[in-house]
mmCIF file of C-alpha atoms in Angstrom:
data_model
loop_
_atom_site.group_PDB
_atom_site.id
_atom_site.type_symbol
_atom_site.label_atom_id
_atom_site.label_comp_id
_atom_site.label_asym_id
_atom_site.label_seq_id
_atom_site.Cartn_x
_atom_site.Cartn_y
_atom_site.Cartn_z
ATOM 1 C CA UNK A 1 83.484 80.516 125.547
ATOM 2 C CA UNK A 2 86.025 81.042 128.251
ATOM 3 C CA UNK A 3 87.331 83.807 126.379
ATOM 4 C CA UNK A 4 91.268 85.084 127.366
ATOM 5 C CA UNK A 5 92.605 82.536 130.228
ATOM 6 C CA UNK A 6 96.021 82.902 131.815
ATOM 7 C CA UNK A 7 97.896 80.873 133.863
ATOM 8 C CA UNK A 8 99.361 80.682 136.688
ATOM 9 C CA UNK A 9 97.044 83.393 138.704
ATOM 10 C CA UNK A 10 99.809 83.980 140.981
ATOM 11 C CA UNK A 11 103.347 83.352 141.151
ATOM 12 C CA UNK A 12 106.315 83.773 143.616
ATOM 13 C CA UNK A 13 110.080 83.859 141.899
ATOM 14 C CA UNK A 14 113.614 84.158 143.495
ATOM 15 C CA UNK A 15 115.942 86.148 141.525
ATOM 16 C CA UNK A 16 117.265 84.648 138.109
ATOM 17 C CA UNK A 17 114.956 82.176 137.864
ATOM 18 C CA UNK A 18 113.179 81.313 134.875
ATOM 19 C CA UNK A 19 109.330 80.975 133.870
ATOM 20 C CA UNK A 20 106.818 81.133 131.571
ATOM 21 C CA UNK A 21 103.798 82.544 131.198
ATOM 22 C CA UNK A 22 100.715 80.752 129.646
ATOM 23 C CA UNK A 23 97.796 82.443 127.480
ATOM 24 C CA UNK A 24 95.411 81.003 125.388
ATOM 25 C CA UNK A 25 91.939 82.290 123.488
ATOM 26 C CA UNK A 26 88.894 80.824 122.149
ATOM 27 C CA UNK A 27 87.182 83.695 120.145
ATOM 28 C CA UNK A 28 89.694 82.831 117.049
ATOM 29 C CA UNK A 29 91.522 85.753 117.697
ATOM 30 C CA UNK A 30 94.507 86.879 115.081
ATOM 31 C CA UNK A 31 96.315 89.703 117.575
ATOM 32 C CA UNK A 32 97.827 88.861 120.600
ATOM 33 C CA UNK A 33 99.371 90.831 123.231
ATOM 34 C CA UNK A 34 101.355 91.206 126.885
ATOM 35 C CA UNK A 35 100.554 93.854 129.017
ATOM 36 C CA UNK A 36 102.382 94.962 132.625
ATOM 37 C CA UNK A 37 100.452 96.974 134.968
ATOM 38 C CA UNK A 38 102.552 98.413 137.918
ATOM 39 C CA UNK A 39 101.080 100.053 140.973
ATOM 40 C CA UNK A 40 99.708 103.890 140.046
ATOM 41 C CA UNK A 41 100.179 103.209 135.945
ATOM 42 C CA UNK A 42 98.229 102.097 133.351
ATOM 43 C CA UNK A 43 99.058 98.784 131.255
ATOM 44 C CA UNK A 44 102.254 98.926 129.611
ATOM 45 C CA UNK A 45 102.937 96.932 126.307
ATOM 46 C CA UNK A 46 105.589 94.254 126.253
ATOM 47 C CA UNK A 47 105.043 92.450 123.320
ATOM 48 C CA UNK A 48 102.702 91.391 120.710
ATOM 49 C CA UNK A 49 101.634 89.173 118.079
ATOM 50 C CA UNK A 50 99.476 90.531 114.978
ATOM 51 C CA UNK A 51 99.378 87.361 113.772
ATOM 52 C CA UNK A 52 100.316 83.878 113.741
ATOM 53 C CA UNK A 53 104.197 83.713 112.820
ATOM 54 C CA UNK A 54 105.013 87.278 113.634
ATOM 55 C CA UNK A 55 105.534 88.707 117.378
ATOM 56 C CA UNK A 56 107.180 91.847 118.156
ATOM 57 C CA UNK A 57 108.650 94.356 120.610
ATOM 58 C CA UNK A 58 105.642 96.968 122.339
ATOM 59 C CA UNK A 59 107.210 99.530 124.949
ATOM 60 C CA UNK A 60 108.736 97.577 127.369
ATOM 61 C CA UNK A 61 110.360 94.627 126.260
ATOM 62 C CA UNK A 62 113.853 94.078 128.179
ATOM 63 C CA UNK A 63 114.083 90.958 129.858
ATOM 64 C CA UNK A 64 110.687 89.096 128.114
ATOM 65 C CA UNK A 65 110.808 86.793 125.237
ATOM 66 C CA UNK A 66 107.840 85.466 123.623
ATOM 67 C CA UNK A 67 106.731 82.622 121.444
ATOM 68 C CA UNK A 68 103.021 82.687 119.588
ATOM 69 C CA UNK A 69 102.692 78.801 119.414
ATOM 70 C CA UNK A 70 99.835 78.885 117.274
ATOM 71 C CA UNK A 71 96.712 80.646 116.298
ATOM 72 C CA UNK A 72 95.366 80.402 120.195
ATOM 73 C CA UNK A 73 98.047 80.737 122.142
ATOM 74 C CA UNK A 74 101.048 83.324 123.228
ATOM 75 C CA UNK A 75 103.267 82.497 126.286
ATOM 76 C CA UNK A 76 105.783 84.851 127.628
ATOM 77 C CA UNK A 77 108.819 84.009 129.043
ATOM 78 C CA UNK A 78 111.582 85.742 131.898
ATOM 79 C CA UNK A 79 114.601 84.051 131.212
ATOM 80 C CA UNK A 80 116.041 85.282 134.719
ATOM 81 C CA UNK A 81 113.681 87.123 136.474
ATOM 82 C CA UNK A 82 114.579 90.539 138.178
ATOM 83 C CA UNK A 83 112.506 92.533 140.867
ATOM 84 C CA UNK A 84 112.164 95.368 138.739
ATOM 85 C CA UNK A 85 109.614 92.518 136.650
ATOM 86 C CA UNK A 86 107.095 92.405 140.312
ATOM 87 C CA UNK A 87 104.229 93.245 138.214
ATOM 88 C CA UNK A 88 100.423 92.194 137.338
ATOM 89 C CA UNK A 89 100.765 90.601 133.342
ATOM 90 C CA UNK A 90 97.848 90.622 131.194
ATOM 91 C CA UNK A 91 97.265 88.665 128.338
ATOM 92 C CA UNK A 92 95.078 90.384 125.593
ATOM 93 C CA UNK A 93 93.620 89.495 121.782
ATOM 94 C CA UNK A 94 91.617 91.004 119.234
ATOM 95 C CA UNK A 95 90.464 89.999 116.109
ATOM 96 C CA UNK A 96 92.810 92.587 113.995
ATOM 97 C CA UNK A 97 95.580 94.900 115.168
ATOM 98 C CA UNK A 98 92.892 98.288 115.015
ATOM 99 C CA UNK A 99 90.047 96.110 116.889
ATOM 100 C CA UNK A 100 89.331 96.577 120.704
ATOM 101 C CA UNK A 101 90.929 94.035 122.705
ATOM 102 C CA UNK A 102 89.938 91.810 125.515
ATOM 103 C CA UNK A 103 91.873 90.593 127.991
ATOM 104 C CA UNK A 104 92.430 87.746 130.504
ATOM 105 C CA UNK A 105 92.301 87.938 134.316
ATOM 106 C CA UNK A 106 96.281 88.365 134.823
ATOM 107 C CA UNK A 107 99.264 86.636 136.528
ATOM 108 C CA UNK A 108 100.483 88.336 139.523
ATOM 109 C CA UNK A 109 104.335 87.846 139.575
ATOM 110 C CA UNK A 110 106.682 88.475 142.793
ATOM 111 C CA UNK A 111 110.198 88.043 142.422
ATOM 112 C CA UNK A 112 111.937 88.512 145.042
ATOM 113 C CA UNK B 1 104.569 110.006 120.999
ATOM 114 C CA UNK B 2 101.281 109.823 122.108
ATOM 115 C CA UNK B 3 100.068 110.298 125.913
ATOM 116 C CA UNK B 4 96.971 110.030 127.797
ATOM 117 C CA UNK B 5 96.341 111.785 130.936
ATOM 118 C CA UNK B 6 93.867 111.493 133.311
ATOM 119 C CA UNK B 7 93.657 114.382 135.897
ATOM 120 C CA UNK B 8 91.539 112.501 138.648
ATOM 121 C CA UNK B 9 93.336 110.296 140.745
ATOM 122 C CA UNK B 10 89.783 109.562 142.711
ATOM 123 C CA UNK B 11 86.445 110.028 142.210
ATOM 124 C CA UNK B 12 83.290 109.002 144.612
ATOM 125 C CA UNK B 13 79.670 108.946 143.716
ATOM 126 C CA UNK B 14 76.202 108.011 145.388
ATOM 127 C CA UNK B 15 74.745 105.245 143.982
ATOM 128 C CA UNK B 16 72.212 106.306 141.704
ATOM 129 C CA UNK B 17 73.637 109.674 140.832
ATOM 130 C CA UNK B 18 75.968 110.620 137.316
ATOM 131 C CA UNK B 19 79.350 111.194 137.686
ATOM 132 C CA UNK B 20 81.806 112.179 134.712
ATOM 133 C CA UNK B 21 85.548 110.721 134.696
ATOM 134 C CA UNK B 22 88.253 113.130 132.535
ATOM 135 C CA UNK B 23 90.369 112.310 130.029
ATOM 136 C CA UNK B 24 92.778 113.983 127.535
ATOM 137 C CA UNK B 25 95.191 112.911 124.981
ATOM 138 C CA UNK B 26 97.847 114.326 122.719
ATOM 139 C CA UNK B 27 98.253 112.864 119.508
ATOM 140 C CA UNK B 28 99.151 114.536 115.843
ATOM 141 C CA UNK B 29 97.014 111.318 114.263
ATOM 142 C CA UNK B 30 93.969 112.349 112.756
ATOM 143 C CA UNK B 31 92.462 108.878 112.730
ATOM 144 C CA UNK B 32 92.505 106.842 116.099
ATOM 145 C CA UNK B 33 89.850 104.992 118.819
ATOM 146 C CA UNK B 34 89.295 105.958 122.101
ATOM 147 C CA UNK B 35 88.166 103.561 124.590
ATOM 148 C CA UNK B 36 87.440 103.060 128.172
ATOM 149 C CA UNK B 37 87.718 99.965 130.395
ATOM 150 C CA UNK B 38 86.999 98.905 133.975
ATOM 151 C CA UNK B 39 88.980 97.248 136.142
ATOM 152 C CA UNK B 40 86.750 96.142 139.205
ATOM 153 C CA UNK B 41 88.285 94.581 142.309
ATOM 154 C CA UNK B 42 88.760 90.977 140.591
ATOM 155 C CA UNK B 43 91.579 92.577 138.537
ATOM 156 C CA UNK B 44 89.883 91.968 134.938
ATOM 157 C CA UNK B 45 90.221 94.653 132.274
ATOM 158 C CA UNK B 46 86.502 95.020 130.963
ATOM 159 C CA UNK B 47 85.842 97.242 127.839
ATOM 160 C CA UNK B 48 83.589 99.599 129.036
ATOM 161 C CA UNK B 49 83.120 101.623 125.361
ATOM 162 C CA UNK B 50 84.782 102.789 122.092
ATOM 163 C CA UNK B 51 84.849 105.740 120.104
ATOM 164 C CA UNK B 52 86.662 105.487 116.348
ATOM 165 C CA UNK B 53 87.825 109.204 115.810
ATOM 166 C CA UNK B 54 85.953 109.902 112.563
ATOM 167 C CA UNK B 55 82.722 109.697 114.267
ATOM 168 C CA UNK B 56 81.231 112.679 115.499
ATOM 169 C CA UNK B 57 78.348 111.449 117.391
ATOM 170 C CA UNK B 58 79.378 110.344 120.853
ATOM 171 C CA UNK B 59 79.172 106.263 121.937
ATOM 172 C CA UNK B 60 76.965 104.895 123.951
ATOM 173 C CA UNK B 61 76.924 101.878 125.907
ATOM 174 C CA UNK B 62 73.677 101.626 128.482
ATOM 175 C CA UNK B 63 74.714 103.300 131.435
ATOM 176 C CA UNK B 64 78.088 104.640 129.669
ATOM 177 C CA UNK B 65 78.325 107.375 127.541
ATOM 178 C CA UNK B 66 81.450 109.443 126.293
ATOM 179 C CA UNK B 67 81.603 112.995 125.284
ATOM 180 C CA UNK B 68 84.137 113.031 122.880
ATOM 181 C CA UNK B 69 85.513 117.034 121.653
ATOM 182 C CA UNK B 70 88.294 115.685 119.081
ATOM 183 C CA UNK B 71 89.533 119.345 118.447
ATOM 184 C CA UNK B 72 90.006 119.657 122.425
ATOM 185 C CA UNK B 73 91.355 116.066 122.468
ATOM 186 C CA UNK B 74 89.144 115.534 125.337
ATOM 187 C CA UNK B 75 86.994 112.238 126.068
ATOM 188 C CA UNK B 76 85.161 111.763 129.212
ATOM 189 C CA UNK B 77 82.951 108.908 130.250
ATOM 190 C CA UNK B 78 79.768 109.622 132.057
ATOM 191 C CA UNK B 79 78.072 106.940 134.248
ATOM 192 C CA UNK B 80 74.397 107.558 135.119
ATOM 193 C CA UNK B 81 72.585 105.431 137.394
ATOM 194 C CA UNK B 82 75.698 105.140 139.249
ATOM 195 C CA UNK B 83 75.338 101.456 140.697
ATOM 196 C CA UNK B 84 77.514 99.742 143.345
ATOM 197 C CA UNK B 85 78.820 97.525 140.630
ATOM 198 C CA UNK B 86 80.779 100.412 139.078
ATOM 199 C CA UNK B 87 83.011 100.668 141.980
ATOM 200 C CA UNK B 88 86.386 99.972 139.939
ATOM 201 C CA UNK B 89 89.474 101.615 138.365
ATOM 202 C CA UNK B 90 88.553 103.235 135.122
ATOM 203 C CA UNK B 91 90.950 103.582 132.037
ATOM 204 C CA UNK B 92 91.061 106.135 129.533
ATOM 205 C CA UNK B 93 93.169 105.050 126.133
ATOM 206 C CA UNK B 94 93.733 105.575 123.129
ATOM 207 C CA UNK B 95 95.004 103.786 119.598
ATOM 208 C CA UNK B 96 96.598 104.686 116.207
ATOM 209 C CA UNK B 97 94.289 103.364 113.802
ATOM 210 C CA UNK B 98 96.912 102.723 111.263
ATOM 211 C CA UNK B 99 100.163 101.594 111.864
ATOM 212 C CA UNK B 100 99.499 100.738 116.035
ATOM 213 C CA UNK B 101 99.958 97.300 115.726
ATOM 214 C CA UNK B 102 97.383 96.945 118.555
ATOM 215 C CA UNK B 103 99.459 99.101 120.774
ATOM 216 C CA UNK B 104 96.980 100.969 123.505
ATOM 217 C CA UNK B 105 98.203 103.907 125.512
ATOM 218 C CA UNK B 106 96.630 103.717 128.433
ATOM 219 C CA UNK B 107 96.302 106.523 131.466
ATOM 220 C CA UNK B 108 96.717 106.137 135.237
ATOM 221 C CA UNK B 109 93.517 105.193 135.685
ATOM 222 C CA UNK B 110 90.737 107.079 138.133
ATOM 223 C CA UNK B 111 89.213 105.320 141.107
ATOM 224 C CA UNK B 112 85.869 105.357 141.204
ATOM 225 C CA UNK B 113 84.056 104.433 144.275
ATOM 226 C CA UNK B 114 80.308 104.331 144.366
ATOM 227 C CA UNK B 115 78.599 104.877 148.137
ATOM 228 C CA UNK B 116 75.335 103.262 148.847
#
């Protein structure tokens, strides 16, 4: 089992560009989430899916969309990216929204 | 709202002795989890343990142990054996267990370095 993978591992963005962020899991998960960490904080909730058909808004959500493409997978997307987005995003799942969750290895993301 | 604090910026430990990492919440819920992860050098979040609120006997994972006081909202996480391996950011945080949607608060995180 691979587990939670992300991709890219690293990325470099000018401002306003657009990308998307890839996650997928293998342990037949149900919840899905997107975490930010920034420098000196903990993780930071941007969105999340508790199941398949439903996403919704965690903390910080300004400037993310996100699209839970089926059961496995959860991609997020900056439409135009922003500096104030340089961050390290985590993918997470769980089986159920109350269940401990594990995560992926991240996406570093520069925009500059 | 709830919040999770974590007093201890940094912590360092020689390897093989215990060392205890703080935590503290504030929360009105009467029903949550508690949990702990590691974030080692290579940037993955690893759940370290978990503690479900309604439990009074304290988790235990191995090496990892918690001593959970839920009427002084306090949850530490004690590492004996202290082994280089354990060198990592450690994260305290905490979950509604109805009506979170999955949402974790987490703290700042301590740094935990562990000298040979």
């Amino acid at each position: 089992n691979a587990g939670v993978t992300q991709t890219p591992k690293f990325q470099v963005l000018k401002t306003g560009q657009s990308m998307t962020l890839q996650c997928a899991q293998d342990m037949n998960h149900n919840s899905m989430y997107w975490y930010r960490q920034d420098p000196g904080m903990g993780l930071r909730l941007i969105y999340y899916s508790a199941s398949e058909g439903t996403t919704d808004k965690g903390e910080v959500p300004n400037g993310y969309n996100v699209s839970r493409l089926n059961k496995r997978e959860f991609s997020l997307r900056l439409e135009s990216a922003a500096p104030s987005q340089t961050s390290v995003y985590f993918c997470a799942s769980s089986v159920g929204p109350s269940y401990e969750q594990y995560f992926g290895p991240g996406t570093r993301l520069t925009v500059t | 709202a709830q919040t999770v604090t974590q007093s201890q910026p940094e912590m360092s430990v020689q390897e093989a002795e215990t060392v205890t990492l703080s935590c503290t919440y504030d929360t009105s819920e009467n029903n949550y989890y508690l949990f702990w992860y590691k974030q080692p050098p290579s940037r993955q979040m690893i759940l370290v343990i978990r503690q479900e609120a309604y439990k009074q006997q304290n988790a235990t994972e191995n090496r990892f142990s918690v001593n959970f006081q839920k009427a002084a909202k306090s949850f530490s996480l004690k590492i004996s054996d202290s082994q280089l391996g354990d060198t990592a950011m450690y994260f305290c945080a905490f979950m509604k267990q109805v009506g979170s949607q999955g949402n974790l608060i987490f703290g700042k995180g301590t740094k935990l370095s562990v000298k040979p």
